[in-house]
Tab-separated table of N, CA and C in Angstrom:
chain	number	residue	atom	x	y	z
A	367	LYS	N	148.678	141.079	159.879
A	367	LYS	CA	149.022	142.357	159.309
A	367	LYS	C	148.148	142.615	158.095
A	368	ILE	N	147.761	143.864	157.971
A	368	ILE	CA	146.963	144.252	156.810
A	368	ILE	C	147.875	145.042	155.903
A	369	LEU	N	147.864	144.582	154.695
A	369	LEU	CA	148.661	145.293	153.730
A	369	LEU	C	147.800	146.363	153.089
A	370	THR	N	148.242	147.540	153.097
A	370	THR	CA	147.485	148.621	152.481
A	370	THR	C	148.330	149.229	151.396
A	371	SER	N	147.680	149.480	150.353
A	371	SER	CA	148.368	150.168	149.273
A	371	SER	C	147.735	151.532	149.119
A	372	SER	N	148.317	152.336	148.330
A	372	SER	CA	147.767	153.661	148.127
A	372	SER	C	146.472	153.605	147.334
A	373	LEU	N	146.230	152.514	146.563
A	373	LEU	CA	144.999	152.386	145.797
A	373	LEU	C	143.837	151.949	146.683
A	374	TYR	N	144.102	151.109	147.622
A	374	TYR	CA	143.047	150.591	148.470
A	374	TYR	C	143.246	151.086	149.879
A	375	ARG	N	142.327	151.902	150.315
A	375	ARG	CA	142.417	152.383	151.676
A	375	ARG	C	141.314	151.734	152.486
A	376	ALA	N	141.545	151.553	153.687
A	376	ALA	CA	140.554	150.942	154.565
A	376	ALA	C	139.526	151.998	154.942
A	377	ARG	N	138.287	151.600	154.880
A	377	ARG	CA	137.207	152.521	155.252
A	377	ARG	C	136.966	152.444	156.736
A	378	PRO	N	136.650	153.594	157.312
A	378	PRO	CA	136.333	153.526	158.736
A	378	PRO	C	134.994	152.832	158.936
A	379	LEU	N	134.830	152.186	160.007
A	379	LEU	CA	133.591	151.474	160.294
A	379	LEU	C	132.533	152.471	160.746
A	380	ARG	N	131.310	152.264	160.210
A	380	ARG	CA	130.200	153.129	160.592
A	380	ARG	C	129.265	152.385	161.503
A	381	ARG	N	128.655	153.152	162.350
A	381	ARG	CA	127.634	152.548	163.186
A	381	ARG	C	126.352	152.496	162.398
A	382	ARG	N	125.677	151.444	162.529
A	382	ARG	CA	124.382	151.336	161.862
A	382	ARG	C	123.339	152.004	162.729
A	383	ARG	N	122.447	152.707	162.035
A	383	ARG	CA	121.343	153.341	162.761
A	383	ARG	C	120.273	152.302	163.019
A	384	PRO	N	119.626	152.401	164.134
A	384	PRO	CA	118.506	151.486	164.366
A	384	PRO	C	117.357	151.856	163.444
A	385	SER	N	116.529	150.916	163.123
A	385	SER	CA	115.410	151.167	162.210
A	385	SER	C	114.409	152.134	162.844
A	386	HIS	N	113.509	152.675	161.993
A	386	HIS	CA	112.524	153.658	162.439
A	386	HIS	C	111.593	153.073	163.494
A	387	ALA	N	111.198	151.841	163.295
A	387	ALA	CA	110.301	151.190	164.251
A	387	ALA	C	110.985	151.045	165.608
A	388	ALA	N	112.255	150.765	165.561
A	388	ALA	CA	112.983	150.617	166.813
A	388	ALA	C	113.084	151.960	167.522
A	389	GLU	N	113.263	153.057	166.747
A	389	GLU	CA	113.317	154.391	167.347
A	389	GLU	C	111.991	154.732	168.010
A	390	MET	N	110.889	154.447	167.316
A	390	MET	CA	109.568	154.767	167.851
A	390	MET	C	109.298	153.987	169.139
A	391	ALA	N	109.825	152.799	169.195
A	391	ALA	CA	109.604	151.996	170.391
A	391	ALA	C	110.341	152.602	171.580
A	392	HIS	N	111.505	153.199	171.292
A	392	HIS	CA	112.280	153.782	172.373
A	392	HIS	C	111.791	155.177	172.752
A	393	ALA	N	111.202	155.915	171.773
A	393	ALA	CA	110.739	157.274	172.058
A	393	ALA	C	109.481	157.220	172.908
A	394	LYS	N	109.386	158.169	173.837
A	394	LYS	CA	108.205	158.203	174.693
A	394	LYS	C	107.277	159.300	174.209
A	395	MET	N	105.976	158.994	174.014
A	395	MET	CA	104.969	159.970	173.592
A	395	MET	C	104.188	160.400	174.813
A	396	ARG	N	103.742	161.657	174.741
A	396	ARG	CA	102.874	162.126	175.810
A	396	ARG	C	101.576	161.328	175.740
A	397	PRO	N	100.920	161.133	176.839
A	397	PRO	CA	99.695	160.334	176.820
A	397	PRO	C	98.570	160.975	176.008
A	398	ASP	N	98.530	162.308	175.960
A	398	ASP	CA	97.441	162.977	175.224
A	398	ASP	C	97.925	163.538	173.883
A	399	PHE	N	99.007	162.992	173.332
A	399	PHE	CA	99.575	163.512	172.095
A	399	PHE	C	98.558	163.463	170.950
A	400	LEU	N	97.901	162.335	170.774
A	400	LEU	CA	96.946	162.190	169.669
A	400	LEU	C	95.744	163.108	169.863
A	401	VAL	N	95.320	163.282	171.094
A	401	VAL	CA	94.199	164.179	171.379
A	401	VAL	C	94.595	165.613	171.065
A	402	GLN	N	95.790	166.005	171.505
A	402	GLN	CA	96.260	167.365	171.232
A	402	GLN	C	96.455	167.595	169.743
A	403	LYS	N	96.923	166.565	169.053
A	403	LYS	CA	97.104	166.674	167.594
A	403	LYS	C	95.755	166.877	166.915
A	404	ARG	N	94.742	166.123	167.350
A	404	ARG	CA	93.397	166.242	166.767
A	404	ARG	C	92.790	167.623	167.083
A	405	ILE	N	93.014	168.110	168.284
A	405	ILE	CA	92.503	169.428	168.666
A	405	ILE	C	93.154	170.512	167.810
A	406	ALA	N	94.457	170.414	167.604
A	406	ALA	CA	95.165	171.388	166.770
A	406	ALA	C	94.655	171.345	165.330
A	407	GLN	N	94.416	170.132	164.840
A	407	GLN	CA	93.894	169.978	163.471
A	407	GLN	C	92.480	170.559	163.370
A	408	ASP	N	91.641	170.299	164.360
A	408	ASP	CA	90.285	170.858	164.372
A	408	ASP	C	90.315	172.385	164.445
A	409	ASN	N	91.243	172.934	165.247
A	409	ASN	CA	91.377	174.392	165.321
A	409	ASN	C	91.802	174.961	163.978
A	410	GLN	N	92.687	174.264	163.295
A	410	GLN	CA	93.123	174.715	161.981
A	410	GLN	C	91.960	174.683	160.987
A	411	TYR	N	91.163	173.610	161.031
A	411	TYR	CA	89.985	173.522	160.148
A	411	TYR	C	88.977	174.621	160.473
A	412	ALA	N	88.775	174.904	161.767
A	412	ALA	CA	87.831	175.953	162.170
A	412	ALA	C	88.308	177.314	161.680
A	413	ALA	N	89.615	177.572	161.795
A	413	ALA	CA	90.161	178.847	161.310
A	413	ALA	C	89.982	178.953	159.791
A	414	ALA	N	90.205	177.856	159.078
A	414	ALA	CA	90.044	177.869	157.620
A	414	ALA	C	88.579	178.083	157.240
A	415	ALA	N	87.659	177.452	157.973
A	415	ALA	CA	86.231	177.624	157.689
A	415	ALA	C	85.799	179.062	157.978
A	416	ASP	N	86.312	179.642	159.071
A	416	ASP	CA	86.002	181.035	159.400
A	416	ASP	C	86.524	181.966	158.316
A	417	TYR	N	87.742	181.727	157.864
A	417	TYR	CA	88.329	182.535	156.796
A	417	TYR	C	87.512	182.402	155.511
A	418	ALA	N	87.082	181.176	155.195
A	418	ALA	CA	86.281	180.954	153.985
A	418	ALA	C	84.942	181.680	154.074
A	419	SER	N	84.320	181.679	155.251
A	419	SER	CA	83.033	182.380	155.390
A	419	SER	C	83.227	183.888	155.280
A	420	LYS	N	84.334	184.406	155.835
A	420	LYS	CA	84.613	185.838	155.694
A	420	LYS	C	84.831	186.206	154.233
A	421	MET	N	85.581	185.371	153.523
A	421	MET	CA	85.841	185.639	152.103
A	421	MET	C	84.553	185.558	151.286
A	422	ALA	N	83.662	184.628	151.651
A	422	ALA	CA	82.381	184.521	150.942
A	422	ALA	C	81.540	185.775	151.172
A	423	ALA	N	81.535	186.284	152.412
A	423	ALA	CA	80.772	187.500	152.707
A	423	ALA	C	81.357	188.690	151.954
A	424	ILE	N	82.673	188.791	151.942
A	424	ILE	CA	83.317	189.891	151.217
A	424	ILE	C	83.030	189.780	149.733
A	425	SER	N	83.065	188.571	149.203
A	425	SER	CA	82.779	188.361	147.786
A	425	SER	C	81.345	188.755	147.453
A	426	GLN	N	80.424	188.418	148.340
A	426	GLN	CA	79.025	188.767	148.108
A	426	GLN	C	78.827	190.283	148.110
A	427	VAL	N	79.444	190.954	149.073
A	427	VAL	CA	79.309	192.415	149.164
A	427	VAL	C	79.954	193.087	147.965
A	428	SER	N	81.150	192.633	147.609
A	428	SER	CA	81.831	193.258	146.469
A	428	SER	C	81.093	192.960	145.175
A	429	GLY	N	80.496	191.773	145.057
A	429	GLY	CA	79.692	191.465	143.872
A	429	GLY	C	78.488	192.380	143.767
A	430	TRP	N	77.838	192.627	144.918
A	430	TRP	CA	76.687	193.542	144.911
A	430	TRP	C	77.134	194.941	144.502
A	431	PHE	N	78.254	195.395	145.078
A	431	PHE	CA	78.728	196.749	144.795
A	431	PHE	C	79.127	196.895	143.326
A	432	GLU	N	79.826	195.889	142.793
A	432	GLU	CA	80.223	195.951	141.387
A	432	GLU	C	78.996	195.940	140.477
A	433	GLY	N	78.018	195.115	140.825
A	433	GLY	CA	76.784	195.095	140.047
A	433	GLY	C	76.052	196.417	140.119
A	434	LYS	N	76.062	197.022	141.300
A	434	LYS	CA	75.410	198.320	141.482
A	434	LYS	C	76.079	199.370	140.608
A	435	GLN	N	77.412	199.381	140.611
A	435	GLN	CA	78.121	200.357	139.788
A	435	GLN	C	77.930	200.069	138.309
A	436	LYS	N	77.914	198.796	137.962
A	436	LYS	CA	77.805	198.416	136.554
A	436	LYS	C	76.459	198.826	135.988
A	437	PHE	N	75.402	198.572	136.752
A	437	PHE	CA	74.060	198.846	136.246
A	437	PHE	C	73.521	200.198	136.700
A	438	ASP	N	74.343	200.953	137.443
A	438	ASP	CA	73.910	202.273	137.901
A	438	ASP	C	73.693	203.200	136.717
A	439	PHE	N	74.545	203.093	135.702
A	439	PHE	CA	74.382	203.919	134.506
A	439	PHE	C	73.057	203.592	133.823
A	440	ALA	N	72.737	202.310	133.709
A	440	ALA	CA	71.482	201.907	133.065
A	440	ALA	C	70.285	202.423	133.858
A	441	GLU	N	70.373	202.373	135.194
A	441	GLU	CA	69.267	202.861	136.015
A	441	GLU	C	69.086	204.366	135.857
A	442	SER	N	70.194	205.107	135.856
A	442	SER	CA	70.078	206.559	135.700
A	442	SER	C	69.571	206.908	134.300
A	443	GLU	N	70.003	206.138	133.310
A	443	GLU	CA	69.511	206.364	131.945
A	443	GLU	C	68.008	206.091	131.875
A	444	LYS	N	67.576	205.031	132.554
A	444	LYS	CA	66.151	204.705	132.596
A	444	LYS	C	65.363	205.836	133.266
A	445	ARG	N	65.919	206.352	134.383
A	445	ARG	CA	65.263	207.467	135.067
A	445	ARG	C	65.203	208.695	134.169
A	446	ASN	N	66.272	208.953	133.426
A	446	ASN	CA	66.278	210.103	132.518
A	446	ASN	C	65.230	209.936	131.427
A	447	VAL	N	65.110	208.744	130.883
A	447	VAL	CA	64.101	208.491	129.840
A	447	VAL	C	62.703	208.683	130.409
A	448	GLU	N	62.479	208.176	131.619
A	448	GLU	CA	61.174	208.348	132.273
A	448	GLU	C	60.883	209.836	132.507
A	449	PHE	N	61.888	210.573	132.960
A	449	PHE	CA	61.710	212.002	133.214
A	449	PHE	C	61.386	212.741	131.920
A	450	ILE	N	62.115	212.421	130.863
A	450	ILE	CA	61.879	213.082	129.572
A	450	ILE	C	60.479	212.752	129.061
A	451	LYS	N	60.062	211.503	129.208
A	451	LYS	CA	58.718	211.104	128.764
A	451	LYS	C	57.656	211.861	129.553
A	452	GLN	N	57.835	211.943	130.868
A	452	GLN	CA	56.875	212.669	131.702
A	452	GLN	C	56.849	214.149	131.319
A	453	GLU	N	58.019	214.717	131.073
A	453	GLU	CA	58.105	216.127	130.697
A	453	GLU	C	57.411	216.368	129.353
A	454	MET	N	57.604	215.466	128.405
A	454	MET	CA	56.956	215.611	127.088
A	454	MET	C	55.433	215.489	127.208
A	455	ASP	N	54.969	214.569	128.062
A	455	ASP	CA	53.521	214.447	128.283
A	455	ASP	C	52.953	215.730	128.875
A	456	SER	N	53.662	216.312	129.846
A	456	SER	CA	53.208	217.570	130.448
A	456	SER	C	53.188	218.695	129.417
A	457	CYS	N	54.225	218.745	128.570
A	457	CYS	CA	54.277	219.786	127.532
A	457	CYS	C	53.131	219.627	126.537
A	458	ASN	N	52.844	218.384	126.162
A	458	ASN	CA	51.732	218.147	125.228
A	458	ASN	C	50.406	218.582	125.832
A	459	GLU	N	50.193	218.271	127.093
A	459	GLU	CA	48.952	218.660	127.761
A	459	GLU	C	48.822	220.182	127.829
A	460	GLU	N	49.927	220.853	128.175
A	460	GLU	CA	49.893	222.315	128.250
A	460	GLU	C	49.653	222.915	126.864
A	461	LEU	N	50.251	222.337	125.840
A	461	LEU	CA	50.039	222.822	124.473
A	461	LEU	C	48.578	222.678	124.060
A	462	LYS	N	47.951	221.556	124.422
A	462	LYS	CA	46.527	221.358	124.114
A	462	LYS	C	45.675	222.415	124.810
A	463	ILE	N	45.978	222.690	126.075
A	463	ILE	CA	45.217	223.699	126.824
A	463	ILE	C	45.345	225.060	126.158
A	464	ARG	N	46.572	225.432	125.774
A	464	ARG	CA	46.782	226.737	125.123
A	464	ARG	C	46.051	226.801	123.781
A	465	ARG	N	46.087	225.728	123.010
A	465	ARG	CA	45.370	225.725	121.714
A	465	ARG	C	43.867	225.884	121.926
A	466	ARG	N	43.314	225.146	122.893
A	466	ARG	CA	41.877	225.271	123.167
A	466	ARG	C	41.522	226.695	123.570
A	467	THR	N	42.357	227.286	124.418
A	467	THR	CA	42.105	228.660	124.862
A	467	THR	C	42.135	229.622	123.678
A	468	ARG	N	43.133	229.493	122.809
A	468	ARG	CA	43.219	230.382	121.639
A	468	ARG	C	42.040	230.177	120.689
A	469	LEU	N	41.620	228.900	120.500
A	469	LEU	CA	40.447	228.644	119.646
A	469	LEU	C	39.180	229.257	120.245
A	470	ARG	N	39.030	229.114	121.578
A	470	ARG	CA	37.860	229.677	122.239
A	470	ARG	C	37.838	231.208	122.073
A	471	VAL	N	39.000	231.848	122.261
A	471	VAL	CA	39.091	233.309	122.090
A	471	VAL	C	38.781	233.676	120.646
A	472	LEU	N	39.302	232.917	119.683
A	472	LEU	CA	39.048	233.179	118.256
A	472	LEU	C	37.562	233.046	117.933
A	473	TYR	N	36.936	231.950	118.395
A	473	TYR	CA	35.501	231.749	118.122
A	473	TYR	C	34.651	232.838	118.773
A	474	GLU	N	34.985	233.218	120.009
A	474	GLU	CA	34.222	234.277	120.674
A	474	GLU	C	34.384	235.607	119.938
A	475	GLY	N	35.594	235.886	119.472
A	475	GLY	CA	35.821	237.117	118.707
A	475	GLY	C	35.035	237.128	117.396
A	476	GLU	N	35.046	235.986	116.689
A	476	GLU	CA	34.289	235.880	115.437
A	476	GLU	C	32.797	236.007	115.705
A	477	ALA	N	32.321	235.403	116.809
A	477	ALA	CA	30.898	235.484	117.148
A	477	ALA	C	30.509	236.929	117.451
A	478	ARG	N	31.335	237.666	118.191
A	478	ARG	CA	31.053	239.073	118.475
A	478	ARG	C	31.048	239.903	117.192
A	479	ALA	N	32.021	239.623	116.316
A	479	ALA	CA	32.075	240.360	115.036
A	479	ALA	C	30.830	240.067	114.197
A	480	TYR	N	30.372	238.825	114.178
A	480	TYR	CA	29.174	238.454	113.424
A	480	TYR	C	27.935	239.118	114.024
A	481	GLU	N	27.851	239.127	115.384
A	481	GLU	CA	26.717	239.789	116.039
A	481	GLU	C	26.747	241.291	115.788
A	482	ALA	N	27.949	241.881	115.767
A	482	ALA	CA	28.055	243.320	115.482
A	482	ALA	C	27.632	243.611	114.040
A	483	GLU	N	27.988	242.745	113.123
A	483	GLU	CA	27.595	242.913	111.721
A	483	GLU	C	26.082	242.796	111.576
A	484	LEU	N	25.497	241.805	112.274
A	484	LEU	CA	24.045	241.663	112.251
A	484	LEU	C	23.362	242.870	112.910
A	485	ALA	N	23.933	243.385	114.003
A	485	ALA	CA	23.355	244.542	114.695
A	485	ALA	C	23.374	245.767	113.789
A	486	SER	N	24.433	245.903	112.979
A	486	SER	CA	24.473	247.050	112.046
A	486	SER	C	23.387	246.940	110.981
A	487	LEU	N	22.936	245.726	110.679
A	487	LEU	CA	21.839	245.518	109.719
A	487	LEU	C	20.475	245.539	110.429
A	488	GLY	N	20.492	245.670	111.738
A	488	GLY	CA	19.259	245.700	112.499
A	488	GLY	C	18.735	244.324	112.836
A	489	LEU	N	19.586	243.344	112.777
A	489	LEU	CA	19.189	241.959	113.096
A	489	LEU	C	19.888	241.510	114.397
A	490	ALA	N	19.364	240.453	114.951
A	490	ALA	CA	19.966	239.911	116.176
A	490	ALA	C	19.805	238.402	116.192
A	491	ILE	N	20.640	237.745	116.957
A	491	ILE	CA	20.565	236.286	117.120
A	491	ILE	C	19.717	236.033	118.355
A	492	GLN	N	18.708	235.170	118.175
A	492	GLN	CA	17.870	234.841	119.306
A	492	GLN	C	18.449	233.610	119.988
A	493	ARG	N	18.720	233.726	121.254
A	493	ARG	CA	19.309	232.609	122.011
A	493	ARG	C	18.285	232.055	122.971
A	494	GLN	N	18.312	230.776	123.100
A	494	GLN	CA	17.381	230.134	124.030
A	494	GLN	C	18.176	229.763	125.285
A	495	HIS	N	17.870	230.387	126.348
A	495	HIS	CA	18.531	230.095	127.625
A	495	HIS	C	17.600	229.247	128.449
A	496	TYR	N	17.997	228.093	128.810
A	496	TYR	CA	17.142	227.194	129.593
A	496	TYR	C	17.522	227.249	131.030
């Protein structure tokens, strides 16, 4: 007879589980399990490599685009400076042409006035035409 008191109760008996090695020995694996596992792992690596190459291409394109936008202002400013410089050179050249023309007209007018003054005195300028 087992005497039981309210303080000490009997525990139910538990079954012990077999160890992990014992379970593996009893479990049956497919013959190509390791091959299929390796194929799945290789497919996962290939998908990751493909994703990485896509991300690298996107990063390269976006880097180019951001650089283009960033330096686009500098390029347009450079073009504006070049345009202004070219325009100023053209204006200077045109101003020189106009000054030469006005000087030529002034000198010809003075020469005619001098010849007219000499003609009124009965004198003339002798020119040598070769």
